[in-house]
Amino acid sequence: MELSMKITGARVIVTCPDRNFVTLRIETDAGIYGLGDGTLNGREMAVVAYLEEHVIPCLIGRDPFSTEDIWQYLYRGAYWRRGPVTMSAIGAVDVALWDIKGKALKTPVYNLLGGASRQGCLVYCHANGSDTASAIDSVKKHIDLGYLAVRAQAGVPGLSSSYGVPKGNKSYEPAERGLPAESLWSTEKYLRFAPRMFEEVRKAVGEEVHLLHDVHHRLTPIEAARLGKELEPYDLFWMEDPVPAELQEGFALIRSHTTTPIATGEVFNSLHDAHELIRNQWIDYLRMTIVHGGGITPLKKAADFAAVYHVKTGFHGATDLSPVTMAAALHLGLAINNFGIQEHMPHTDLTDRVFPHAYRFHAGYMYPGDEPGLGVDIDEALAGTLPYQRAYLPVARKLDGTLTDW
Ligand code: EZ4
Ligand code: CO
């Protein structure tokens, strides 16, 4: 078999099937192409410019099998390192190259990463409600759909909007058209409410289902320590992003007070954002994503490093990660030994039509499928009818107007 290929071209496709996605399509002289996701929620066009102006010209003529060398070329070779825009662009290239590699070798990508280590990837879904009772209904509905793990979020009494809870009955989608929406935050109200809510949820759904919760970077370490401690009786699978994580040593304080497992890292773009968290065993689950973390190549290394310290993966999987990233996460998750859980926030039907894919959900697990490569395609004709629409994530303010972490 002739395996010598060259990259002949690459294009960025921006489309908005209910929300914006940035997709990189890399072409080769063998007629094989690969897809990568470069979506950075609310900052999409920065990645487009980075790819078109700075990355694509460097790819032409290279061997698409050289995933390690091309990754190093784009990372070390840029001199300017890290950051979500850079790493999403590199991630798009890396994932597209793994897709090409799998297609050329006629095997699913998980076989190139060590082969299947399990039958499927345990996933968790999002349940929410404007109050505890409707959040409980939502958790029950998701259990009925077959989910074995459910994230529960509810409206905090006294606050007009809460993270993870939609206004009206549409499914939750944080980015909105127009300028950034502003929401209000009160740590006092939240800390009074969250343990009571989980007491009721656990009572209503029994002890079998895994319950998760996303604090979404809102607390200080000592506040998070208190929350983790108060949630212990309700046996959470994890407490996510209890604090903004730039200060890695802050987790030492949380850790010394509570045995509630901790997940963090959806905004990280490098293992260097997490290496103190991991080597000190301050977290249990690393949430870095394939796209924002720079691709499959660095995430495989991050997972292997984490394994040494008993840290498992819990890759971010919200709707702003495109089906290409979902597939990449499932291939990697199937292959590594220290897979923990995968977030699954289903895309809209329109998104699924733009990105036909082989992965599927069944009875609490997701399966990447056995198509060569990643098993995701793009319907460019349909994508072309759905132009980019500027959208932003919200910002949050405390009750006195101080800007705080959303
Ligand atoms: O706010 O993906 O766990 N999931 C999350 C998401 C993030 C969005 C940001 O783009 O925290 O809802
Ligand atoms: Co989160």
mmCIF file with all atom_site columns, N, CA and C in Angstrom, residues 13-65:
data_model
loop_
_atom_site.group_PDB
_atom_site.id
_atom_site.type_symbol
_atom_site.label_atom_id
_atom_site.label_alt_id
_atom_site.label_comp_id
_atom_site.label_asym_id
_atom_site.label_entity_id
_atom_site.label_seq_id
_atom_site.pdbx_PDB_ins_code
_atom_site.Cartn_x
_atom_site.Cartn_y
_atom_site.Cartn_z
_atom_site.occupancy
_atom_site.B_iso_or_equiv
_atom_site.pdbx_formal_charge
_atom_site.auth_seq_id
_atom_site.auth_comp_id
_atom_site.auth_asym_id
_atom_site.auth_atom_id
_atom_site.pdbx_PDB_model_num
ATOM 1   N N  . ILE A 1 13 ? -14.333 26.143 7.221  1.00 0.00 ? 13 ILE A N  1
ATOM 2   C CA . ILE A 1 13 ? -15.766 26.240 6.953  1.00 0.00 ? 13 ILE A CA 1
ATOM 3   C C  . ILE A 1 13 ? -16.432 26.765 8.221  1.00 0.00 ? 13 ILE A C  1
ATOM 4   N N  . VAL A 1 14 ? -17.073 27.919 8.123  1.00 0.00 ? 14 VAL A N  1
ATOM 5   C CA . VAL A 1 14 ? -17.787 28.480 9.282  1.00 0.00 ? 14 VAL A CA 1
ATOM 6   C C  . VAL A 1 14 ? -19.274 28.364 8.996  1.00 0.00 ? 14 VAL A C  1
ATOM 7   N N  . THR A 1 15 ? -19.998 27.788 9.919  1.00 0.00 ? 15 THR A N  1
ATOM 8   C CA . THR A 1 15 ? -21.427 27.582 9.705  1.00 0.00 ? 15 THR A CA 1
ATOM 9   C C  . THR A 1 15 ? -22.174 27.718 11.030 1.00 0.00 ? 15 THR A C  1
ATOM 10  N N  . CYS A 1 16 ? -23.465 28.019 10.937 1.00 0.00 ? 16 CYS A N  1
ATOM 11  C CA . CYS A 1 16 ? -24.245 28.256 12.151 1.00 0.00 ? 16 CYS A CA 1
ATOM 12  C C  . CYS A 1 16 ? -25.550 27.455 12.151 1.00 0.00 ? 16 CYS A C  1
ATOM 13  N N  . PRO A 1 17 ? -25.450 26.133 12.301 1.00 0.00 ? 17 PRO A N  1
ATOM 14  C CA . PRO A 1 17 ? -26.666 25.334 12.437 1.00 0.00 ? 17 PRO A CA 1
ATOM 15  C C  . PRO A 1 17 ? -27.184 25.445 13.876 1.00 0.00 ? 17 PRO A C  1
ATOM 16  N N  . ASP A 1 18 ? -27.840 26.536 14.181 1.00 0.00 ? 18 ASP A N  1
ATOM 17  C CA . ASP A 1 18 ? -28.346 26.907 15.520 1.00 0.00 ? 18 ASP A CA 1
ATOM 18  C C  . ASP A 1 18 ? -27.269 27.507 16.435 1.00 0.00 ? 18 ASP A C  1
ATOM 19  N N  . ARG A 1 19 ? -26.022 27.187 16.188 1.00 0.00 ? 19 ARG A N  1
ATOM 20  C CA . ARG A 1 19 ? -24.911 27.861 16.876 1.00 0.00 ? 19 ARG A CA 1
ATOM 21  C C  . ARG A 1 19 ? -23.690 27.773 15.965 1.00 0.00 ? 19 ARG A C  1
ATOM 22  N N  . ASN A 1 20 ? -22.668 28.590 16.222 1.00 0.00 ? 20 ASN A N  1
ATOM 23  C CA . ASN A 1 20 ? -21.523 28.668 15.311 1.00 0.00 ? 20 ASN A CA 1
ATOM 24  C C  . ASN A 1 20 ? -20.541 27.513 15.497 1.00 0.00 ? 20 ASN A C  1
ATOM 25  N N  . PHE A 1 21 ? -20.031 27.035 14.370 1.00 0.00 ? 21 PHE A N  1
ATOM 26  C CA . PHE A 1 21 ? -18.948 26.047 14.391 1.00 0.00 ? 21 PHE A CA 1
ATOM 27  C C  . PHE A 1 21 ? -17.886 26.424 13.363 1.00 0.00 ? 21 PHE A C  1
ATOM 28  N N  . VAL A 1 22 ? -16.624 26.219 13.739 1.00 0.00 ? 22 VAL A N  1
ATOM 29  C CA . VAL A 1 22 ? -15.488 26.443 12.845 1.00 0.00 ? 22 VAL A CA 1
ATOM 30  C C  . VAL A 1 22 ? -14.885 25.070 12.545 1.00 0.00 ? 22 VAL A C  1
ATOM 31  N N  . THR A 1 23 ? -14.861 24.699 11.273 1.00 0.00 ? 23 THR A N  1
ATOM 32  C CA . THR A 1 23 ? -14.359 23.373 10.899 1.00 0.00 ? 23 THR A CA 1
ATOM 33  C C  . THR A 1 23 ? -13.212 23.532 9.910  1.00 0.00 ? 23 THR A C  1
ATOM 34  N N  . LEU A 1 24 ? -12.138 22.798 10.127 1.00 0.00 ? 24 LEU A N  1
ATOM 35  C CA . LEU A 1 24 ? -11.005 22.802 9.201  1.00 0.00 ? 24 LEU A CA 1
ATOM 36  C C  . LEU A 1 24 ? -11.058 21.526 8.381  1.00 0.00 ? 24 LEU A C  1
ATOM 37  N N  . ARG A 1 25 ? -10.953 21.686 7.059  1.00 0.00 ? 25 ARG A N  1
ATOM 38  C CA . ARG A 1 25 ? -10.917 20.518 6.171  1.00 0.00 ? 25 ARG A CA 1
ATOM 39  C C  . ARG A 1 25 ? -9.552  20.500 5.499  1.00 0.00 ? 25 ARG A C  1
ATOM 40  N N  . ILE A 1 26 ? -8.783  19.441 5.766  1.00 0.00 ? 26 ILE A N  1
ATOM 41  C CA . ILE A 1 26 ? -7.444  19.310 5.168  1.00 0.00 ? 26 ILE A CA 1
ATOM 42  C C  . ILE A 1 26 ? -7.509  18.274 4.054  1.00 0.00 ? 26 ILE A C  1
ATOM 43  N N  . GLU A 1 27 ? -6.963  18.640 2.900  1.00 0.00 ? 27 GLU A N  1
ATOM 44  C CA . GLU A 1 27 ? -6.995  17.747 1.729  1.00 0.00 ? 27 GLU A CA 1
ATOM 45  C C  . GLU A 1 27 ? -5.603  17.211 1.417  1.00 0.00 ? 27 GLU A C  1
ATOM 46  N N  . THR A 1 28 ? -5.591  16.019 0.804  1.00 0.00 ? 28 THR A N  1
ATOM 47  C CA . THR A 1 28 ? -4.306  15.388 0.452  1.00 0.00 ? 28 THR A CA 1
ATOM 48  C C  . THR A 1 28 ? -4.295  15.003 -1.022 1.00 0.00 ? 28 THR A C  1
ATOM 49  N N  . ASP A 1 29 ? -3.096  14.701 -1.519 1.00 0.00 ? 29 ASP A N  1
ATOM 50  C CA . ASP A 1 29 ? -2.973  14.286 -2.929 1.00 0.00 ? 29 ASP A CA 1
ATOM 51  C C  . ASP A 1 29 ? -3.524  12.879 -3.151 1.00 0.00 ? 29 ASP A C  1
ATOM 52  N N  . ALA A 1 30 ? -3.854  12.159 -2.083 1.00 0.00 ? 30 ALA A N  1
ATOM 53  C CA . ALA A 1 30 ? -4.448  10.833 -2.234 1.00 0.00 ? 30 ALA A CA 1
ATOM 54  C C  . ALA A 1 30 ? -5.972  10.931 -2.356 1.00 0.00 ? 30 ALA A C  1
ATOM 55  N N  . GLY A 1 31 ? -6.498  12.135 -2.312 1.00 0.00 ? 31 GLY A N  1
ATOM 56  C CA . GLY A 1 31 ? -7.952  12.308 -2.401 1.00 0.00 ? 31 GLY A CA 1
ATOM 57  C C  . GLY A 1 31 ? -8.636  12.150 -1.047 1.00 0.00 ? 31 GLY A C  1
ATOM 58  N N  . ILE A 1 32 ? -7.864  11.803 -0.017 1.00 0.00 ? 32 ILE A N  1
ATOM 59  C CA . ILE A 1 32 ? -8.431  11.652 1.331  1.00 0.00 ? 32 ILE A CA 1
ATOM 60  C C  . ILE A 1 32 ? -8.431  13.018 2.011  1.00 0.00 ? 32 ILE A C  1
ATOM 61  N N  . TYR A 1 33 ? -9.520  13.357 2.702  1.00 0.00 ? 33 TYR A N  1
ATOM 62  C CA . TYR A 1 33 ? -9.532  14.602 3.473  1.00 0.00 ? 33 TYR A CA 1
ATOM 63  C C  . TYR A 1 33 ? -9.874  14.285 4.927  1.00 0.00 ? 33 TYR A C  1
ATOM 64  N N  . GLY A 1 34 ? -9.516  15.217 5.790  1.00 0.00 ? 34 GLY A N  1
ATOM 65  C CA . GLY A 1 34 ? -9.822  15.041 7.212  1.00 0.00 ? 34 GLY A CA 1
ATOM 66  C C  . GLY A 1 34 ? -10.472 16.301 7.751  1.00 0.00 ? 34 GLY A C  1
ATOM 67  N N  . LEU A 1 35 ? -11.252 16.152 8.833  1.00 0.00 ? 35 LEU A N  1
ATOM 68  C CA . LEU A 1 35 ? -11.942 17.283 9.449  1.00 0.00 ? 35 LEU A CA 1
ATOM 69  C C  . LEU A 1 35 ? -11.432 17.514 10.866 1.00 0.00 ? 35 LEU A C  1
ATOM 70  N N  . GLY A 1 36 ? -11.268 18.793 11.205 1.00 0.00 ? 36 GLY A N  1
ATOM 71  C CA . GLY A 1 36 ? -10.919 19.172 12.578 1.00 0.00 ? 36 GLY A CA 1
ATOM 72  C C  . GLY A 1 36 ? -11.843 20.277 13.041 1.00 0.00 ? 36 GLY A C  1
ATOM 73  N N  . ASP A 1 37 ? -12.077 20.334 14.344 1.00 0.00 ? 37 ASP A N  1
ATOM 74  C CA . ASP A 1 37 ? -12.941 21.369 14.932 1.00 0.00 ? 37 ASP A CA 1
ATOM 75  C C  . ASP A 1 37 ? -12.060 22.472 15.518 1.00 0.00 ? 37 ASP A C  1
ATOM 76  N N  . GLY A 1 38 ? -12.366 23.729 15.199 1.00 0.00 ? 38 GLY A N  1
ATOM 77  C CA . GLY A 1 38 ? -11.622 24.864 15.771 1.00 0.00 ? 38 GLY A CA 1
ATOM 78  C C  . GLY A 1 38 ? -12.563 25.847 16.448 1.00 0.00 ? 38 GLY A C  1
ATOM 79  N N  . THR A 1 39 ? -13.703 25.367 16.934 1.00 0.00 ? 39 THR A N  1
ATOM 80  C CA . THR A 1 39 ? -14.703 26.271 17.504 1.00 0.00 ? 39 THR A CA 1
ATOM 81  C C  . THR A 1 39 ? -14.290 26.771 18.886 1.00 0.00 ? 39 THR A C  1
ATOM 82  N N  . LEU A 1 40 ? -14.278 28.084 19.053 1.00 0.00 ? 40 LEU A N  1
ATOM 83  C CA . LEU A 1 40 ? -14.001 28.709 20.358 1.00 0.00 ? 40 LEU A CA 1
ATOM 84  C C  . LEU A 1 40 ? -15.181 29.637 20.638 1.00 0.00 ? 40 LEU A C  1
ATOM 85  N N  . ASN A 1 41 ? -16.045 29.186 21.531 1.00 0.00 ? 41 ASN A N  1
ATOM 86  C CA . ASN A 1 41 ? -17.352 29.823 21.734 1.00 0.00 ? 41 ASN A CA 1
ATOM 87  C C  . ASN A 1 41 ? -17.228 31.325 21.993 1.00 0.00 ? 41 ASN A C  1
ATOM 88  N N  . GLY A 1 42 ? -17.863 32.127 21.165 1.00 0.00 ? 42 GLY A N  1
ATOM 89  C CA . GLY A 1 42 ? -17.854 33.578 21.352 1.00 0.00 ? 42 GLY A CA 1
ATOM 90  C C  . GLY A 1 42 ? -16.634 34.282 20.776 1.00 0.00 ? 42 GLY A C  1
ATOM 91  N N  . ARG A 1 43 ? -15.636 33.509 20.323 1.00 0.00 ? 43 ARG A N  1
ATOM 92  C CA . ARG A 1 43 ? -14.409 34.088 19.746 1.00 0.00 ? 43 ARG A CA 1
ATOM 93  C C  . ARG A 1 43 ? -14.047 33.334 18.467 1.00 0.00 ? 43 ARG A C  1
ATOM 94  N N  . GLU A 1 44 ? -15.068 32.894 17.729 1.00 0.00 ? 44 GLU A N  1
ATOM 95  C CA . GLU A 1 44 ? -14.852 31.984 16.603 1.00 0.00 ? 44 GLU A CA 1
ATOM 96  C C  . GLU A 1 44 ? -13.931 32.552 15.525 1.00 0.00 ? 44 GLU A C  1
ATOM 97  N N  . MET A 1 45 ? -14.163 33.831 15.173 1.00 0.00 ? 45 MET A N  1
ATOM 98  C CA . MET A 1 45 ? -13.459 34.356 13.999 1.00 0.00 ? 45 MET A CA 1
ATOM 99  C C  . MET A 1 45 ? -11.964 34.584 14.257 1.00 0.00 ? 45 MET A C  1
ATOM 100 N N  . ALA A 1 46 ? -11.580 34.668 15.529 1.00 0.00 ? 46 ALA A N  1
ATOM 101 C CA . ALA A 1 46 ? -10.152 34.786 15.840 1.00 0.00 ? 46 ALA A CA 1
ATOM 102 C C  . ALA A 1 46 ? -9.423  33.505 15.406 1.00 0.00 ? 46 ALA A C  1
ATOM 103 N N  . VAL A 1 47 ? -10.063 32.358 15.610 1.00 0.00 ? 47 VAL A N  1
ATOM 104 C CA . VAL A 1 47 ? -9.446  31.089 15.207 1.00 0.00 ? 47 VAL A CA 1
ATOM 105 C C  . VAL A 1 47 ? -9.433  30.972 13.683 1.00 0.00 ? 47 VAL A C  1
ATOM 106 N N  . VAL A 1 48 ? -10.500 31.452 13.044 1.00 0.00 ? 48 VAL A N  1
ATOM 107 C CA . VAL A 1 48 ? -10.547 31.414 11.574 1.00 0.00 ? 48 VAL A CA 1
ATOM 108 C C  . VAL A 1 48 ? -9.359  32.186 11.002 1.00 0.00 ? 48 VAL A C  1
ATOM 109 N N  . ALA A 1 49 ? -9.152  33.410 11.510 1.00 0.00 ? 49 ALA A N  1
ATOM 110 C CA . ALA A 1 49 ? -8.049  34.236 11.005 1.00 0.00 ? 49 ALA A CA 1
ATOM 111 C C  . ALA A 1 49 ? -6.702  33.577 11.288 1.00 0.00 ? 49 ALA A C  1
ATOM 112 N N  . TYR A 1 50 ? -6.559  33.006 12.476 1.00 0.00 ? 50 TYR A N  1
ATOM 113 C CA . TYR A 1 50 ? -5.300  32.355 12.863 1.00 0.00 ? 50 TYR A CA 1
ATOM 114 C C  . TYR A 1 50 ? -4.990  31.214 11.888 1.00 0.00 ? 50 TYR A C  1
ATOM 115 N N  . LEU A 1 51 ? -6.026  30.423 11.593 1.00 0.00 ? 51 LEU A N  1
ATOM 116 C CA . LEU A 1 51 ? -5.829  29.295 10.671 1.00 0.00 ? 51 LEU A CA 1
ATOM 117 C C  . LEU A 1 51 ? -5.527  29.781 9.262  1.00 0.00 ? 51 LEU A C  1
ATOM 118 N N  . GLU A 1 52 ? -6.370  30.685 8.752  1.00 0.00 ? 52 GLU A N  1
ATOM 119 C CA . GLU A 1 52 ? -6.249  31.066 7.341  1.00 0.00 ? 52 GLU A CA 1
ATOM 120 C C  . GLU A 1 52 ? -4.966  31.846 7.079  1.00 0.00 ? 52 GLU A C  1
ATOM 121 N N  . GLU A 1 53 ? -4.669  32.773 7.954  1.00 0.00 ? 53 GLU A N  1
ATOM 122 C CA . GLU A 1 53 ? -3.535  33.662 7.700  1.00 0.00 ? 53 GLU A CA 1
ATOM 123 C C  . GLU A 1 53 ? -2.200  33.045 8.125  1.00 0.00 ? 53 GLU A C  1
ATOM 124 N N  . HIS A 1 54 ? -2.216  32.272 9.209  1.00 0.00 ? 54 HIS A N  1
ATOM 125 C CA . HIS A 1 54 ? -0.935  31.876 9.795  1.00 0.00 ? 54 HIS A CA 1
ATOM 126 C C  . HIS A 1 54 ? -0.630  30.382 9.746  1.00 0.00 ? 54 HIS A C  1
ATOM 127 N N  . VAL A 1 55 ? -1.644  29.544 9.711  1.00 0.00 ? 55 VAL A N  1
ATOM 128 C CA . VAL A 1 55 ? -1.385  28.102 9.828  1.00 0.00 ? 55 VAL A CA 1
ATOM 129 C C  . VAL A 1 55 ? -1.443  27.386 8.474  1.00 0.00 ? 55 VAL A C  1
ATOM 130 N N  . ILE A 1 56 ? -2.508  27.610 7.741  1.00 0.00 ? 56 ILE A N  1
ATOM 131 C CA . ILE A 1 56 ? -2.713  26.844 6.498  1.00 0.00 ? 56 ILE A CA 1
ATOM 132 C C  . ILE A 1 56 ? -1.518  26.968 5.532  1.00 0.00 ? 56 ILE A C  1
ATOM 133 N N  . PRO A 1 57 ? -0.953  28.168 5.345  1.00 0.00 ? 57 PRO A N  1
ATOM 134 C CA . PRO A 1 57 ? 0.182   28.245 4.409  1.00 0.00 ? 57 PRO A CA 1
ATOM 135 C C  . PRO A 1 57 ? 1.349   27.329 4.806  1.00 0.00 ? 57 PRO A C  1
ATOM 136 N N  . CYS A 1 58 ? 1.501   27.054 6.106  1.00 0.00 ? 58 CYS A N  1
ATOM 137 C CA . CYS A 1 58 ? 2.616   26.194 6.572  1.00 0.00 ? 58 CYS A CA 1
ATOM 138 C C  . CYS A 1 58 ? 2.329   24.706 6.390  1.00 0.00 ? 58 CYS A C  1
ATOM 139 N N  . LEU A 1 59 ? 1.094   24.357 6.070  1.00 0.00 ? 59 LEU A N  1
ATOM 140 C CA . LEU A 1 59 ? 0.745   22.933 6.015  1.00 0.00 ? 59 LEU A CA 1
ATOM 141 C C  . LEU A 1 59 ? 0.999   22.323 4.638  1.00 0.00 ? 59 LEU A C  1
ATOM 142 N N  . ILE A 1 60 ? 0.938   23.150 3.619  1.00 0.00 ? 60 ILE A N  1
ATOM 143 C CA . ILE A 1 60 ? 0.965   22.631 2.246  1.00 0.00 ? 60 ILE A CA 1
ATOM 144 C C  . ILE A 1 60 ? 2.288   21.908 1.969  1.00 0.00 ? 60 ILE A C  1
ATOM 145 N N  . GLY A 1 61 ? 2.141   20.698 1.428  1.00 0.00 ? 61 GLY A N  1
ATOM 146 C CA . GLY A 1 61 ? 3.326   19.909 1.064  1.00 0.00 ? 61 GLY A CA 1
ATOM 147 C C  . GLY A 1 61 ? 3.810   18.987 2.162  1.00 0.00 ? 61 GLY A C  1
ATOM 148 N N  . ARG A 1 62 ? 3.282   19.151 3.394  1.00 0.00 ? 62 ARG A N  1
ATOM 149 C CA . ARG A 1 62 ? 3.737   18.286 4.495  1.00 0.00 ? 62 ARG A CA 1
ATOM 150 C C  . ARG A 1 62 ? 3.067   16.911 4.437  1.00 0.00 ? 62 ARG A C  1
ATOM 151 N N  . ASP A 1 63 ? 3.709   15.947 5.102  1.00 0.00 ? 63 ASP A N  1
ATOM 152 C CA . ASP A 1 63 ? 3.177   14.585 5.203  1.00 0.00 ? 63 ASP A CA 1
ATOM 153 C C  . ASP A 1 63 ? 2.103   14.564 6.294  1.00 0.00 ? 63 ASP A C  1
ATOM 154 N N  . PRO A 1 64 ? 0.848   14.281 5.938  1.00 0.00 ? 64 PRO A N  1
ATOM 155 C CA . PRO A 1 64 ? -0.227  14.336 6.946  1.00 0.00 ? 64 PRO A CA 1
ATOM 156 C C  . PRO A 1 64 ? -0.077  13.288 8.049  1.00 0.00 ? 64 PRO A C  1
ATOM 157 N N  . PHE A 1 65 ? 0.777   12.276 7.841  1.00 0.00 ? 65 PHE A N  1
ATOM 158 C CA . PHE A 1 65 ? 0.997   11.272 8.898  1.00 0.00 ? 65 PHE A CA 1
ATOM 159 C C  . PHE A 1 65 ? 1.870   11.816 10.026 1.00 0.00 ? 65 PHE A C  1
#
